[in-house]
Amino acid sequence: MPKKERLEAQLDGLFAYAFSLSRNRDMAKDLVQDAAERALRAKTVPEDTSQYRVWLFKVLRNVWIDNWRRRRFEVTSEDIPETTVTDTRHEEKRVIDSIALQRAYLDLSEDHRAILSLVDINGMTYEEAAETLSIPTGTVMSRVARARRILCSQLLETDNVTPLPLSRRTNLGTKKR
Amino acid sequence: MTISDEQLNAYVDGELGAEDTARVAAAIAADHDLARHVAEISALKVALPQIIPGTPDINLARKNKGESLGFATPSFRIAAAAAALMAIIVTGSVSYTMFHDSDLFENAVAVHDIWTKRNTADGHYVRSEDLGVFAALNLSSAGLMLADRADLMLDGYQAVRLSFIGSRGCKVSLFAIDGIPNLSSNHENNRNLRSQSWKTEVHTYLLLGYGMDEARFAILAKALSQFSETYDPFNLHVEQRLASSRAESAPCNA
């Protein structure tokens, strides 16, 4: 597949990751643009699709660290999509206020946004996420769990939202039978 | 049996081996709280992708050479200088042309106009760390002091504006544009406006100003185009030419 077409197939995922890092739509677009240009200039790229994706996300992360991180924007109302997410995957219909979820997500630390972007939004395996972020797989595992735990607790603290049926257990980590 | 939160999340993510998956599944089946927590994690996992705004149009053909003009970090300064040097190696020299194109040019003029109408003598402080590749740019021999710096978008291109003010009323703006757009303009109807542009392989530069003596403006543009090749300070010869051209010209507001 030509270089450009390979890249185009990854743009949605790259944008989602860029938005997670920058928390701003315009900045995310520029970030993807810069990363795409850097990727297109590369003389060699991984042949394997999974490795190529990991490599692309690493390129974007490097661009973010090199050029953009200091110029992050505040989240503005235009970044909040006016949609409601309906999840019918489980027996009980769950309605999640996507605005509250987005705010809670964007309030997470950069590390936590990044890991959830890679695993939940881009569907990476822990191994791929670990390679993208240059951290051990075990760290991915603990970071994913911690990020979701914080996200859940922030949603619980939001009053004006139809909540997820979250339990208020203080220790989610250990259950004894 | 103890199931950690990490294991529970890994179970939802399909990251456990067969044995652990079976163990966690058995635990979930026997524990309502555990099952509910798995449902919560799954719900989050499903909902998260929905909060990302739709991907805007990314034009991969817009610019495929050169770095962003972020200028924020030393590493970028090195990269930009290397890119400029590479351009010289490849092309032999920067192309240096009079400039005439439409929207981008008009936008740049508008930005320059807005700046000139502001109180540009209010001592706007430009931090040296924000200058990036332009840190060594000093136009004091031309009687011009750096008064303002701004990041902006010009017709979809990332750009940096450096604006200078002179003691005799001259105000000029140098636009460093990240990319190589086709430029043209129809500004001949404003004979008072001076403009000159040049390109390296990766960037386009545009110098704008009103009322400056044409010969002085040309010397200034030439000096800046040479600077954009290496980002090195002017040599003594260039400094002398800038100083003499200022001395020999009338004030911009004359």
Short mmCIF file of C-alpha atoms in Angstrom, two decimals:
data_model
loop_
_atom_site.label_atom_id
_atom_site.label_comp_id
_atom_site.label_asym_id
_atom_site.label_seq_id
_atom_site.Cartn_x
_atom_site.Cartn_y
_atom_site.Cartn_z
CA MET A 1 0.00 0.00 0.00
CA PRO A 2 1.37 3.46 -0.84
CA LYS A 3 2.84 5.44 2.02
CA LYS A 4 0.14 8.09 1.94
CA GLU A 5 -2.75 5.62 1.90
CA ARG A 6 -1.26 3.71 4.81
CA LEU A 7 -1.08 6.91 6.76
CA GLU A 8 -4.59 8.02 5.84
CA ALA A 9 -5.97 4.78 7.25
CA GLN A 10 -4.59 5.78 10.65
CA LEU A 11 -5.69 9.42 10.73
CA ASP A 12 -8.80 8.89 12.87
CA GLY A 13 -6.81 7.07 15.51
CA LEU A 14 -4.02 9.61 15.39
CA PHE A 15 -6.48 12.45 15.78
CA ALA A 16 -8.11 10.77 18.76
CA TYR A 17 -4.72 10.34 20.38
CA ALA A 18 -3.73 13.92 19.54
CA PHE A 19 -6.96 15.22 21.03
CA SER A 20 -6.36 13.18 24.15
CA LEU A 21 -2.93 14.72 24.54
CA SER A 22 -3.74 18.30 23.62
CA ARG A 23 -7.36 18.52 24.78
CA ASN A 24 -8.06 20.89 21.91
CA ARG A 25 -9.49 20.09 18.51
CA ASP A 26 -7.54 22.67 16.50
CA MET A 27 -4.33 21.87 18.24
CA ALA A 28 -4.95 18.16 17.70
CA LYS A 29 -5.42 18.75 14.00
CA ASP A 30 -2.12 20.64 13.78
CA LEU A 31 -0.44 17.97 15.84
CA VAL A 32 -1.64 15.26 13.45
CA GLN A 33 -0.60 17.38 10.50
CA ASP A 34 2.91 17.77 11.89
CA ALA A 35 3.17 14.09 12.75
CA ALA A 36 1.88 13.06 9.33
CA GLU A 37 4.43 15.25 7.60
CA ARG A 38 7.19 13.80 9.72
CA ALA A 39 5.95 10.29 8.96
CA LEU A 40 5.78 10.94 5.23
CA ARG A 41 9.36 12.17 5.26
CA ALA A 42 10.65 9.04 6.97
CA LYS A 43 12.88 6.97 4.75
CA THR A 44 11.97 3.66 6.33
CA VAL A 45 8.75 2.64 8.03
CA PRO A 46 7.71 -0.69 9.58
CA GLU A 47 6.07 -3.10 7.16
CA ASP A 48 4.01 -4.89 9.77
CA THR A 49 0.66 -3.13 10.28
CA SER A 50 0.75 -3.29 14.05
CA GLN A 51 4.33 -2.09 14.18
CA TYR A 52 3.52 0.65 11.71
CA ARG A 53 0.68 1.89 13.89
CA VAL A 54 2.83 1.85 17.00
CA TRP A 55 5.55 3.71 15.10
CA LEU A 56 3.07 6.35 13.89
CA PHE A 57 1.73 6.96 17.37
CA LYS A 58 5.28 7.26 18.65
CA VAL A 59 5.98 9.85 15.96
CA LEU A 60 2.96 11.84 17.06
CA ARG A 61 3.94 11.55 20.70
CA ASN A 62 7.44 12.78 19.88
CA VAL A 63 6.05 15.74 17.96
CA TRP A 64 3.86 16.53 20.93
CA ILE A 65 6.77 16.41 23.33
CA ASP A 66 9.14 18.31 21.04
CA ASN A 67 7.00 21.11 19.75
CA TRP A 68 3.59 21.29 21.28
CA ARG A 69 3.40 20.30 24.88
CA ARG A 70 4.31 23.77 26.17
CA ARG A 71 1.60 25.36 24.09
CA ARG A 72 -1.35 23.34 25.25
CA PHE A 73 -4.68 25.09 25.17
CA GLU A 74 -7.45 25.18 27.69
CA VAL A 75 -10.43 23.05 26.83
CA THR A 76 -13.15 25.20 25.33
CA SER A 77 -16.82 24.58 24.88
CA GLU A 78 -16.34 23.92 21.18
CA ASP A 79 -14.45 20.79 22.12
CA ILE A 80 -17.47 19.31 23.82
CA PRO A 81 -19.63 17.33 21.42
CA GLU A 82 -23.32 17.63 22.08
CA THR A 83 -24.07 13.96 22.00
CA THR A 84 -25.37 11.44 24.39
CA VAL A 85 -23.91 7.99 24.43
CA THR A 86 -26.27 5.12 24.85
CA ASP A 87 -24.79 1.79 25.76
CA THR A 88 -27.03 -1.20 25.32
CA ARG A 89 -24.29 -3.72 25.65
CA HIS A 90 -25.43 -4.89 29.04
CA GLU A 91 -28.75 -5.92 30.49
CA GLU A 92 -29.34 -2.55 32.05
CA LYS A 93 -29.54 0.40 29.69
CA ARG A 94 -26.90 2.87 30.65
CA VAL A 95 -27.00 6.45 29.64
CA ILE A 96 -23.78 8.31 30.06
CA ASP A 97 -23.67 12.02 29.79
CA SER A 98 -20.89 12.30 27.27
CA ILE A 99 -20.16 15.88 28.23
CA ALA A 100 -19.49 14.90 31.80
CA LEU A 101 -17.49 11.93 30.65
CA GLN A 102 -15.43 14.06 28.32
CA ARG A 103 -14.77 16.62 31.04
CA ALA A 104 -13.79 13.92 33.46
CA TYR A 105 -11.55 12.36 30.84
CA LEU A 106 -9.91 15.65 29.96
CA ASP A 107 -9.32 16.30 33.65
CA LEU A 108 -7.19 13.18 33.88
CA SER A 109 -3.44 13.51 33.86
CA GLU A 110 -1.72 13.39 30.49
CA ASP A 111 -0.39 9.90 31.24
CA HIS A 112 -3.85 8.63 32.03
CA ARG A 113 -5.46 10.27 29.00
CA ALA A 114 -2.76 8.84 26.79
CA ILE A 115 -3.11 5.30 28.05
CA LEU A 116 -6.90 5.28 27.74
CA SER A 117 -6.66 6.82 24.30
CA LEU A 118 -4.39 4.05 23.14
CA VAL A 119 -6.20 1.14 24.80
CA ASP A 120 -9.85 2.17 24.86
CA ILE A 121 -10.17 4.58 21.98
CA ASN A 122 -7.62 3.12 19.59
CA GLY A 123 -7.97 -0.48 20.70
CA MET A 124 -4.29 -1.14 21.17
CA THR A 125 -3.10 -4.15 23.08
CA TYR A 126 -1.18 -3.55 26.29
CA GLU A 127 1.96 -4.59 24.46
CA GLU A 128 1.39 -2.08 21.66
CA ALA A 129 0.60 0.67 24.13
CA ALA A 130 3.72 -0.18 26.11
CA GLU A 131 5.83 0.06 22.99
CA THR A 132 4.21 3.34 21.96
CA LEU A 133 4.85 4.92 25.33
CA SER A 134 8.18 3.18 25.93
CA ILE A 135 7.06 1.78 29.26
CA PRO A 136 6.80 -1.79 30.58
CA THR A 137 3.62 -3.76 29.93
CA GLY A 138 3.08 -4.05 33.67
CA THR A 139 3.00 -0.28 33.91
CA VAL A 140 0.37 -0.16 31.19
CA MET A 141 -1.73 -2.62 33.15
CA SER A 142 -1.59 -0.62 36.36
CA ARG A 143 -1.97 2.71 34.58
CA VAL A 144 -5.09 1.58 32.73
CA ALA A 145 -6.66 0.39 35.96
CA ARG A 146 -5.78 3.55 37.81
CA ALA A 147 -6.97 5.84 35.01
CA ARG A 148 -10.35 4.11 34.87
CA ARG A 149 -10.64 4.16 38.65
CA ILE A 150 -10.08 7.93 38.69
CA LEU A 151 -12.49 8.41 35.81
CA CYS A 152 -15.17 6.45 37.63
CA SER A 153 -14.68 8.39 40.82
CA GLN A 154 -14.85 11.72 38.98
CA LEU A 155 -18.09 10.69 37.32
CA LEU A 156 -19.52 9.77 40.69
CA GLU A 157 -18.78 13.26 41.94
CA THR A 158 -20.65 14.86 39.05
CA ASP A 159 -24.13 15.82 40.17
CA ASN A 160 -25.88 16.80 36.97
CA VAL A 161 -25.38 13.64 35.07
CA THR A 162 -27.24 10.41 34.70
CA PRO A 163 -24.62 8.29 36.32
CA LEU A 164 -23.16 5.01 35.49
CA PRO A 165 -24.26 2.55 38.12
CA LEU A 166 -20.94 2.78 39.87
CA SER A 167 -20.37 1.23 43.24
CA ARG A 168 -18.74 3.33 45.88
CA ARG A 169 -16.27 0.77 47.06
CA THR A 170 -13.21 2.44 48.42
CA ASN A 171 -11.00 -0.44 47.49
CA LEU A 172 -11.69 -1.78 44.07
CA GLY A 173 -8.45 -3.62 43.99
CA THR A 174 -9.07 -6.58 46.21
CA LYS A 175 -12.07 -8.76 46.64
CA LYS A 176 -12.08 -11.81 48.85
CA ARG A 177 -14.55 -14.56 48.56
CA MET B 1 -9.45 -16.07 45.63
CA THR B 2 -8.10 -12.56 45.17
CA ILE B 3 -8.70 -10.61 41.97
CA SER B 4 -6.85 -7.36 41.68
CA ASP B 5 -8.23 -4.29 39.98
CA GLU B 6 -5.47 -4.58 37.39
CA GLN B 7 -6.54 -8.13 36.60
CA LEU B 8 -10.16 -7.11 36.33
CA ASN B 9 -9.30 -4.37 33.86
CA ALA B 10 -7.01 -6.68 31.93
CA TYR B 11 -9.86 -9.20 31.80
CA VAL B 12 -12.15 -6.59 30.22
CA ASP B 13 -9.39 -5.70 27.78
CA GLY B 14 -8.85 -9.34 26.83
CA GLU B 15 -5.28 -9.20 28.04
CA LEU B 16 -5.24 -12.22 30.33
CA GLY B 17 -4.04 -15.66 29.38
CA ALA B 18 -6.51 -18.53 29.19
CA GLU B 19 -5.94 -19.72 32.73
CA ASP B 20 -6.27 -16.30 34.31
CA THR B 21 -9.28 -15.50 32.15
CA ALA B 22 -11.04 -18.59 33.41
CA ARG B 23 -10.12 -17.79 37.01
CA VAL B 24 -11.40 -14.21 36.78
CA ALA B 25 -14.54 -15.30 34.95
CA ALA B 26 -15.30 -17.76 37.72
CA ALA B 27 -14.77 -15.07 40.34
CA ILE B 28 -17.06 -12.66 38.51
CA ALA B 29 -19.76 -15.27 38.21
CA ALA B 30 -19.69 -15.80 41.95
CA ASP B 31 -19.49 -12.16 43.06
CA HIS B 32 -22.17 -9.61 42.22
CA ASP B 33 -19.97 -6.60 43.13
CA LEU B 34 -17.19 -7.86 40.96
CA ALA B 35 -19.62 -8.41 38.08
CA ARG B 36 -20.98 -4.91 38.49
CA HIS B 37 -17.52 -3.43 38.44
CA VAL B 38 -16.68 -5.31 35.27
CA ALA B 39 -19.86 -3.88 33.76
CA GLU B 40 -18.74 -0.39 34.76
CA ILE B 41 -15.35 -0.83 33.16
CA SER B 42 -16.95 -2.21 30.02
CA ALA B 43 -19.37 0.72 29.85
CA LEU B 44 -16.50 3.18 30.10
CA LYS B 45 -14.59 1.34 27.45
CA VAL B 46 -17.55 1.54 25.08
CA ALA B 47 -18.31 5.19 25.87
CA LEU B 48 -14.84 6.67 25.66
CA PRO B 49 -14.40 6.57 21.88
CA GLN B 50 -17.63 8.57 21.54
CA ILE B 51 -16.26 11.62 23.33
CA ILE B 52 -13.61 12.33 20.73
CA PRO B 53 -14.65 14.98 18.19
CA GLY B 54 -14.85 13.91 14.57
CA THR B 55 -11.58 13.93 12.70
CA PRO B 56 -11.20 17.14 10.71
CA ASP B 57 -9.85 17.13 7.18
CA ILE B 58 -6.13 16.53 7.30
CA ASN B 59 -4.51 17.60 4.06
CA LEU B 60 -1.49 15.37 3.68
CA ALA B 61 -0.50 17.12 0.47
CA ARG B 62 -0.46 20.55 2.07
CA LYS B 63 3.15 20.46 3.08
CA ASN B 64 5.38 17.46 3.05
CA LYS B 65 8.70 19.02 3.73
CA GLY B 66 10.13 20.89 6.65
CA GLU B 67 9.39 21.14 10.29
CA SER B 68 6.73 23.02 12.12
CA LEU B 69 7.72 26.55 12.99
CA GLY B 70 7.13 25.77 16.63
CA PHE B 71 10.43 27.28 17.63
CA ALA B 72 9.74 26.29 21.18
CA THR B 73 12.57 23.94 21.90
CA PRO B 74 16.30 23.78 21.34
CA SER B 75 15.84 20.50 19.51
CA PHE B 76 13.58 22.22 17.03
CA ARG B 77 16.09 25.02 16.56
CA ILE B 78 18.69 22.46 15.66
CA ALA B 79 16.30 20.64 13.35
CA ALA B 80 15.24 23.85 11.64
CA ALA B 81 18.80 24.99 11.19
CA ALA B 82 19.69 21.58 9.80
CA ALA B 83 16.70 21.75 7.43
CA ALA B 84 17.78 25.19 6.25
CA LEU B 85 21.33 24.02 5.74
CA MET B 86 20.04 21.02 3.84
CA ALA B 87 18.02 23.33 1.63
CA ILE B 88 21.16 25.27 0.79
CA ILE B 89 23.06 22.10 0.07
CA VAL B 90 20.31 20.80 -2.19
CA THR B 91 19.37 23.98 -3.98
CA GLY B 92 22.61 25.89 -3.84
CA SER B 93 20.79 28.92 -2.54
CA VAL B 94 17.39 30.05 -1.46
CA SER B 95 15.08 31.23 -4.17
CA TYR B 96 14.48 34.94 -3.85
CA THR B 97 11.58 36.44 -5.67
CA MET B 98 9.22 39.32 -5.69
CA PHE B 99 5.99 38.17 -4.34
CA HIS B 100 2.53 38.24 -5.78
CA ASP B 101 -0.41 36.01 -4.72
CA SER B 102 -3.84 36.28 -3.19
CA ASP B 103 -5.41 35.17 0.09
CA LEU B 104 -2.34 34.35 2.08
CA PHE B 105 -0.68 37.58 1.09
CA GLU B 106 -3.76 39.63 1.86
CA ASN B 107 -4.12 37.92 5.22
CA ALA B 108 -0.54 38.72 6.06
CA VAL B 109 -1.06 42.35 5.12
CA ALA B 110 -4.16 42.45 7.30
CA VAL B 111 -2.24 40.99 10.23
CA HIS B 112 0.54 43.53 9.71
CA ASP B 113 -2.02 46.34 9.52
CA ILE B 114 -3.62 45.28 12.78
CA TRP B 115 -0.24 45.25 14.45
CA THR B 116 0.73 48.66 13.12
CA LYS B 117 -2.55 50.14 14.34
CA ARG B 118 -1.93 48.91 17.84
CA ASN B 119 0.22 50.92 20.18
CA THR B 120 3.38 49.25 18.97
CA ALA B 121 5.59 51.53 21.03
CA ASP B 122 4.30 50.21 24.33
CA GLY B 123 7.41 48.22 24.99
CA HIS B 124 5.91 44.81 24.26
CA TYR B 125 8.29 42.36 25.77
CA VAL B 126 9.47 39.51 23.56
CA ARG B 127 11.07 36.73 25.54
CA SER B 128 14.30 35.51 24.03
CA GLU B 129 13.29 31.90 24.66
CA ASP B 130 10.30 32.43 22.37
CA LEU B 131 12.44 33.46 19.44
CA GLY B 132 13.71 30.00 18.62
CA VAL B 133 15.64 30.07 15.36
CA PHE B 134 15.38 33.85 15.31
CA ALA B 135 17.26 34.33 18.56
CA ALA B 136 20.29 35.63 16.69
CA LEU B 137 18.32 38.05 14.52
CA ASN B 138 19.34 41.59 15.42
CA LEU B 139 18.28 44.47 13.17
CA SER B 140 19.60 47.27 15.36
CA SER B 141 22.11 48.24 12.68
CA ALA B 142 19.11 48.85 10.41
CA GLY B 143 17.56 50.98 13.12
CA LEU B 144 14.85 48.42 13.78
CA MET B 145 14.02 46.88 17.12
CA LEU B 146 12.01 43.73 17.65
CA ALA B 147 8.67 44.82 19.06
CA ASP B 148 6.38 41.83 18.82
CA ARG B 149 6.25 38.14 18.05
CA ALA B 150 3.16 36.03 17.45
CA ASP B 151 2.18 32.57 16.28
CA LEU B 152 -0.63 32.57 13.76
CA MET B 153 -2.29 30.69 10.95
CA LEU B 154 -2.18 32.22 7.50
CA ASP B 155 -4.61 30.68 5.06
CA GLY B 156 -4.14 27.31 6.75
CA TYR B 157 -0.39 27.58 7.15
CA GLN B 158 1.29 27.80 10.51
CA ALA B 159 3.39 30.92 10.70
CA VAL B 160 5.33 33.15 13.00
CA ARG B 161 5.25 36.94 12.79
CA LEU B 162 8.15 39.04 13.96
CA SER B 163 7.41 42.75 13.89
CA PHE B 164 10.01 45.48 14.13
CA ILE B 165 9.71 49.16 14.80
CA GLY B 166 12.16 51.87 13.88
CA SER B 167 13.01 55.16 15.53
CA ARG B 168 11.85 57.07 12.43
CA GLY B 169 8.42 55.52 12.11
CA CYS B 170 9.21 52.35 10.14
CA LYS B 171 7.19 49.28 10.97
CA VAL B 172 7.96 46.02 9.22
CA SER B 173 6.78 42.47 9.78
CA LEU B 174 8.60 39.33 8.85
CA PHE B 175 6.35 36.30 8.37
CA ALA B 176 7.99 32.90 8.53
CA ILE B 177 5.52 30.44 7.03
CA ASP B 178 5.77 26.72 7.62
CA GLY B 179 5.36 25.42 4.09
CA ILE B 180 5.75 26.48 0.50
CA PRO B 181 2.47 27.94 -0.66
CA ASN B 182 2.04 29.51 -4.06
CA LEU B 183 1.99 33.20 -3.44
CA SER B 184 0.68 36.12 -5.42
CA SER B 185 -1.07 39.36 -4.72
CA ASN B 186 -2.61 42.35 -6.35
CA HIS B 187 -1.25 44.93 -3.98
CA GLU B 188 0.08 47.18 -6.72
CA ASN B 189 -2.84 49.44 -5.94
CA ASN B 190 -1.05 50.32 -2.74
CA ARG B 191 2.22 51.79 -3.91
CA ASN B 192 3.18 52.59 -0.37
CA LEU B 193 3.32 48.93 0.60
CA ARG B 194 6.63 47.18 0.28
CA SER B 195 6.71 43.42 0.11
CA GLN B 196 9.27 40.83 -0.70
CA SER B 197 9.26 37.08 -0.26
CA TRP B 198 11.69 34.26 -0.55
CA LYS B 199 11.64 30.55 -0.01
CA THR B 200 13.89 27.90 1.33
CA GLU B 201 13.07 24.31 0.59
CA VAL B 202 10.88 24.08 3.65
CA HIS B 203 9.73 27.59 4.56
CA THR B 204 8.41 30.71 2.94
CA TYR B 205 9.29 34.14 4.24
CA LEU B 206 7.43 37.36 3.63
CA LEU B 207 8.60 40.83 4.60
CA LEU B 208 6.03 43.63 4.70
CA GLY B 209 6.21 47.32 5.53
CA TYR B 210 4.80 50.67 4.50
CA GLY B 211 6.67 53.69 3.29
CA MET B 212 10.19 52.39 3.48
CA ASP B 213 12.66 53.53 0.84
CA GLU B 214 12.65 50.87 -1.85
CA ALA B 215 16.41 50.41 -1.93
CA ARG B 216 16.58 50.14 1.85
CA PHE B 217 13.72 47.66 1.90
CA ALA B 218 15.46 45.53 -0.72
CA ILE B 219 18.69 45.47 1.28
CA LEU B 220 16.78 44.58 4.42
CA ALA B 221 14.97 41.74 2.63
CA LYS B 222 18.24 40.45 1.20
CA ALA B 223 19.85 40.44 4.64
CA LEU B 224 16.89 38.59 6.12
CA SER B 225 16.89 36.04 3.33
CA GLN B 226 20.55 35.34 4.04
CA PHE B 227 19.75 35.03 7.73
CA SER B 228 17.04 32.47 6.94
CA GLU B 229 19.65 30.25 5.33
CA THR B 230 21.64 29.66 8.50
CA TYR B 231 20.01 31.64 11.35
CA ASP B 232 23.46 32.99 12.11
CA PRO B 233 24.04 36.62 13.16
CA PHE B 234 24.80 39.10 10.38
CA ASN B 235 28.44 39.52 9.46
CA LEU B 236 30.11 42.92 9.57
CA HIS B 237 29.56 43.54 5.86
CA VAL B 238 25.82 43.03 6.15
CA GLU B 239 25.64 45.16 9.29
CA GLN B 240 27.39 47.98 7.43
CA ARG B 241 25.05 47.74 4.44
CA LEU B 242 21.99 47.84 6.69
CA ALA B 243 23.34 50.84 8.57
CA SER B 244 24.31 52.79 5.45
CA SER B 245 21.02 52.09 3.71
CA ARG B 246 19.20 53.48 6.73
CA ALA B 247 21.41 56.55 6.82
CA GLU B 248 20.86 57.21 3.12
CA SER B 249 17.09 56.82 3.14
CA ALA B 250 14.22 59.04 4.15
CA PRO B 251 12.14 58.14 7.21
CA CYS B 252 9.22 55.81 6.54
CA ASN B 253 6.68 58.42 7.61
CA ALA B 254 8.25 61.18 5.57
#
